[in-house]
mmCIF file of C-alpha atoms in Angstrom:
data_model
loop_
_atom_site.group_PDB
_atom_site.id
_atom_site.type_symbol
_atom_site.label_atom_id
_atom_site.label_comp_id
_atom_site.label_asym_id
_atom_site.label_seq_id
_atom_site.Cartn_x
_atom_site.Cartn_y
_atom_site.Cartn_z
ATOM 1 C CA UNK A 1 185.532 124.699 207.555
ATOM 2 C CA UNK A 2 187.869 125.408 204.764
ATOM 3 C CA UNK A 3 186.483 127.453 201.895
ATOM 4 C CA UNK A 4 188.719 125.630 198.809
ATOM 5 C CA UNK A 5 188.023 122.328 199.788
ATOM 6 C CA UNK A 6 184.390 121.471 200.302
ATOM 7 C CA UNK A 7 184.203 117.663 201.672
ATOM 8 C CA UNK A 8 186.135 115.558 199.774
ATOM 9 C CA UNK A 9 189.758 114.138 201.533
ATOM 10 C CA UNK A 10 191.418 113.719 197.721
ATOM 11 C CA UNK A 11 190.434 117.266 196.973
ATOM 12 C CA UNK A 12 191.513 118.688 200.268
ATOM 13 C CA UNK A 13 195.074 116.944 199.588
ATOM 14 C CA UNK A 14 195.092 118.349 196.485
ATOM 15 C CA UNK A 15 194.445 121.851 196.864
ATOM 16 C CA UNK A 16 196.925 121.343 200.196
ATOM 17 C CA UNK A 17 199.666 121.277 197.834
ATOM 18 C CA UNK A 18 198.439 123.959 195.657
ATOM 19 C CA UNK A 19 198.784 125.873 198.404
ATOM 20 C CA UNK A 20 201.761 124.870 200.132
ATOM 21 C CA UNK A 21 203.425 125.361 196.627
ATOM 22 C CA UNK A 22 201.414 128.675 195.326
ATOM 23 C CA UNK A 23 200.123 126.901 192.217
ATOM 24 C CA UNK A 24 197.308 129.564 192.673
ATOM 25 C CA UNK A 25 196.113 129.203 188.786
ATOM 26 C CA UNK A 26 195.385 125.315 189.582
ATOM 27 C CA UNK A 27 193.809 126.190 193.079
ATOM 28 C CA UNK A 28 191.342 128.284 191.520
ATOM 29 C CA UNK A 29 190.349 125.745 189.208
ATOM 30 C CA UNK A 30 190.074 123.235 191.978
ATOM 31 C CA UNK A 31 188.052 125.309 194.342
ATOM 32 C CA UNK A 32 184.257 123.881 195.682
ATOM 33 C CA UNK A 33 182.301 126.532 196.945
ATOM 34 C CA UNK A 34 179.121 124.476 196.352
ATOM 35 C CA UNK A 35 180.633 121.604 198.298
ATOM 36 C CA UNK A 36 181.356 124.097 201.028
ATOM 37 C CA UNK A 37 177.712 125.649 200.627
ATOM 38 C CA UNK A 38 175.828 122.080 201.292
ATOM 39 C CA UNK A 39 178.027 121.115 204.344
ATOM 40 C CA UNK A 40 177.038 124.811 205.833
ATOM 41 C CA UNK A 41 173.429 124.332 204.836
ATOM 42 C CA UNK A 42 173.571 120.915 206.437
ATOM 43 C CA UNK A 43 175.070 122.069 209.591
ATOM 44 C CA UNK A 44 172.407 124.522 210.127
ATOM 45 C CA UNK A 45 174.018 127.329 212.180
ATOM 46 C CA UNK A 46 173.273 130.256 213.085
ATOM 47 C CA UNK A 47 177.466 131.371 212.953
ATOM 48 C CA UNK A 48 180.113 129.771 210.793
ATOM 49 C CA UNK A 49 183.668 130.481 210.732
ATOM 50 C CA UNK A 50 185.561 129.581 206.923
ATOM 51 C CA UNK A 51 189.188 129.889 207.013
ATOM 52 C CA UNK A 52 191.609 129.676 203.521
ATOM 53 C CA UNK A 53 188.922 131.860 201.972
ATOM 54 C CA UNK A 54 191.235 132.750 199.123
ATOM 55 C CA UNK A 55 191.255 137.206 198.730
ATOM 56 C CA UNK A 56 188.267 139.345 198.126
ATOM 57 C CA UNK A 57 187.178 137.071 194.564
ATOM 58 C CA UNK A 58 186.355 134.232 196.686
ATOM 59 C CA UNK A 59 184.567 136.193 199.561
ATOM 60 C CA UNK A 60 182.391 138.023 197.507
ATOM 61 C CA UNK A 61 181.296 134.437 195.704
ATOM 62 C CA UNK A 62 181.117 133.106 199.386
ATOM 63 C CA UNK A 63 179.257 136.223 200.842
ATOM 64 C CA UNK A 64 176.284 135.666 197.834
ATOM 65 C CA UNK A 65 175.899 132.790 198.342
ATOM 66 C CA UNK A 66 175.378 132.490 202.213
ATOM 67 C CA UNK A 67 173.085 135.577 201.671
ATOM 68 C CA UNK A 68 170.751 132.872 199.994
ATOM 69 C CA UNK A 69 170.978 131.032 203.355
ATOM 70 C CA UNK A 70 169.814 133.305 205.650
ATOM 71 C CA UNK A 71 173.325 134.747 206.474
ATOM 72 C CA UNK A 72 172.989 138.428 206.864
ATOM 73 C CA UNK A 73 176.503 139.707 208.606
ATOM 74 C CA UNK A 74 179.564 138.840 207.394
ATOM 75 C CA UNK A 75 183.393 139.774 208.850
ATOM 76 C CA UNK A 76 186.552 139.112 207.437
ATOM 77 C CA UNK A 77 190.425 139.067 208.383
ATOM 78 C CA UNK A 78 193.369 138.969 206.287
ATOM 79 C CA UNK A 79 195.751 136.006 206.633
ATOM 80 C CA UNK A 80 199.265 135.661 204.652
ATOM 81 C CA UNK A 81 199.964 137.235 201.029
ATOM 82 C CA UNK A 82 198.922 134.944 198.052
ATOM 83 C CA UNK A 83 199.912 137.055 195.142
ATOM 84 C CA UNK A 84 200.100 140.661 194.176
ATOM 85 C CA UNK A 85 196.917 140.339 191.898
ATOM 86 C CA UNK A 86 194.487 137.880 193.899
ATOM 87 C CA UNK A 87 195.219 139.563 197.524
ATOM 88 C CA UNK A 88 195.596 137.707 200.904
ATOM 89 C CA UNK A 89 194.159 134.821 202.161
ATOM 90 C CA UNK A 90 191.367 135.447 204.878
ATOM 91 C CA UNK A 91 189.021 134.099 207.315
ATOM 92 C CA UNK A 92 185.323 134.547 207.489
ATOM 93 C CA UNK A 93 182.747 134.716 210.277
ATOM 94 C CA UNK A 94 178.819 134.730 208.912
ATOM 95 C CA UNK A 95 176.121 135.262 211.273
ATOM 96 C CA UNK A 96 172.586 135.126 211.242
ATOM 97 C CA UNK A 97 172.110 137.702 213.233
ATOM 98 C CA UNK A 98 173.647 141.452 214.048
ATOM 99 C CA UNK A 99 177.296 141.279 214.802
ATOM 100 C CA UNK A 100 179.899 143.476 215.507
ATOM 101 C CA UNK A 101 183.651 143.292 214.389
ATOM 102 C CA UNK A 102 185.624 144.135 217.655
ATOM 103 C CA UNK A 103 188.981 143.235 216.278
ATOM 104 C CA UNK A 104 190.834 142.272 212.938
ATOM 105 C CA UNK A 105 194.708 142.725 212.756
ATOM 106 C CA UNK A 106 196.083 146.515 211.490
ATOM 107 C CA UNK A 107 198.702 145.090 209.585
ATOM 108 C CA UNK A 108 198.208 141.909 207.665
ATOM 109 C CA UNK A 109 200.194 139.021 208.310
ATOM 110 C CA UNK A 110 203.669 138.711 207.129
ATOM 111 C CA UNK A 111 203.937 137.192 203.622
ATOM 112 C CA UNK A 112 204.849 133.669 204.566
ATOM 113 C CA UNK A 113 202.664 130.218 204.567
ATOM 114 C CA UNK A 114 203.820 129.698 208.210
ATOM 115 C CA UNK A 115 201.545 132.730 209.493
ATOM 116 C CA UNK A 116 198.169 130.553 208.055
ATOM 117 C CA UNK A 117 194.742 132.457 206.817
ATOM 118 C CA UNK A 118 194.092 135.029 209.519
ATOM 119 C CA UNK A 119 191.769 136.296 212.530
ATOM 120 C CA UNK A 120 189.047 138.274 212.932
ATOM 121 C CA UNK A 121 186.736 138.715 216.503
ATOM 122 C CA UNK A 122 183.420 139.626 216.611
ATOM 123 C CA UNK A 123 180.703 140.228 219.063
ATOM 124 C CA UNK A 124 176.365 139.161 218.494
ATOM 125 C CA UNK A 125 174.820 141.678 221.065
ATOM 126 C CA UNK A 126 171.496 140.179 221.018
ATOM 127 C CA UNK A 127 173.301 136.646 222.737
ATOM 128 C CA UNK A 128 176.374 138.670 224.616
ATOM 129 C CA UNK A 129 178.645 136.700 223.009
ATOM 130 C CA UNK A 130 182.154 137.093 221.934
ATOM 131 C CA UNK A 131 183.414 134.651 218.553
ATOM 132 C CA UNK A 132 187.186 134.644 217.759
ATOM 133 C CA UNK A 133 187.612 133.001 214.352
ATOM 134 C CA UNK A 134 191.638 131.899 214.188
ATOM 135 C CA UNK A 135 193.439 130.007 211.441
ATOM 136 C CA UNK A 136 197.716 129.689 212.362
ATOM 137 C CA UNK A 137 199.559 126.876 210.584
ATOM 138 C CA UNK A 138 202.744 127.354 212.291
ATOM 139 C CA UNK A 139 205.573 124.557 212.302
ATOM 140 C CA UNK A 140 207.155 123.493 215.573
ATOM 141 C CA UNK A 141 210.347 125.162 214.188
ATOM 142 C CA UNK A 142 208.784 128.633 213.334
ATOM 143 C CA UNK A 143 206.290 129.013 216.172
ATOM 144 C CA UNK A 144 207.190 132.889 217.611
ATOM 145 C CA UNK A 145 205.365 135.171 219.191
ATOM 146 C CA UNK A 146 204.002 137.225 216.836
ATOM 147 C CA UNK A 147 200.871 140.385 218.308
ATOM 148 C CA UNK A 148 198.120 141.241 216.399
#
């Protein structure tokens, strides 16, 4: 699930390019977090992952308004830079139920598109289960090893 796009193909394009060319004033504008909201509520689950959650304005928003849905333990990573004022772009895990972070990169990832929208692990005791949210965009050309 991708937290700027909501369902619609046109609008995913769109916002695609935003992105790829850091039109980040546009992107903003184009964003559908209620979009986003009805396909979670429609899926039902009881963990969702959200990736291009765009810096800590967005995840707050996000966070809100899964706490209407019964979401009570949220987790994020940091992904590449967007710009100095709106932060990085991360991924989010929500769970219904207790869940620990076990890992989320020290450093955050390097300040190029190619690197994608981050990584965060966590672990829900009460099922012994382990959840590793991942979001790389990497181009044949610029796939390198890279540790977290």
């Amino acid at each position: 699930m991708f937290g700027c796009n909501g369902r619609s193909l046109a609008n995913f394009l769109y916002v695609h390019l935003l992105h790829k060319f850091k039109k980040y004033d546009l992107l903003k504008k184009r964003i559908q977090i209620e979009e986003t909201i009805k396909t979670i509520k429609k899926a039902d689950a009881d963990v969702i992952g959200i990736n291009e959650v765009l810096g800590e304005w967005q995840r707050k928003i996000l966070i809100n308004k899964l706490k209407q849905e019964g979401y009570t333990h949220f987790h994020s990573g940091p992904g590449h830079e967007l710009t100095p004022e709106d932060g990085h772009v991360e991924t989010l895990i929500a769970t219904r139920m207790p869940s620990i972070s076990i890992f989320s990169p020290v450093q955050k990832l390097p300040a190029r598109h190619c690197f994608g929208g981050g990584i965060i692990g966590i672990h829900i005791p009460s099922k012994n289960i382990f959840v590793i949210q991942l979001h790389l965009a990497l181009p044949t050309a610029q796939r390198k090893p890279f540790h977290i």
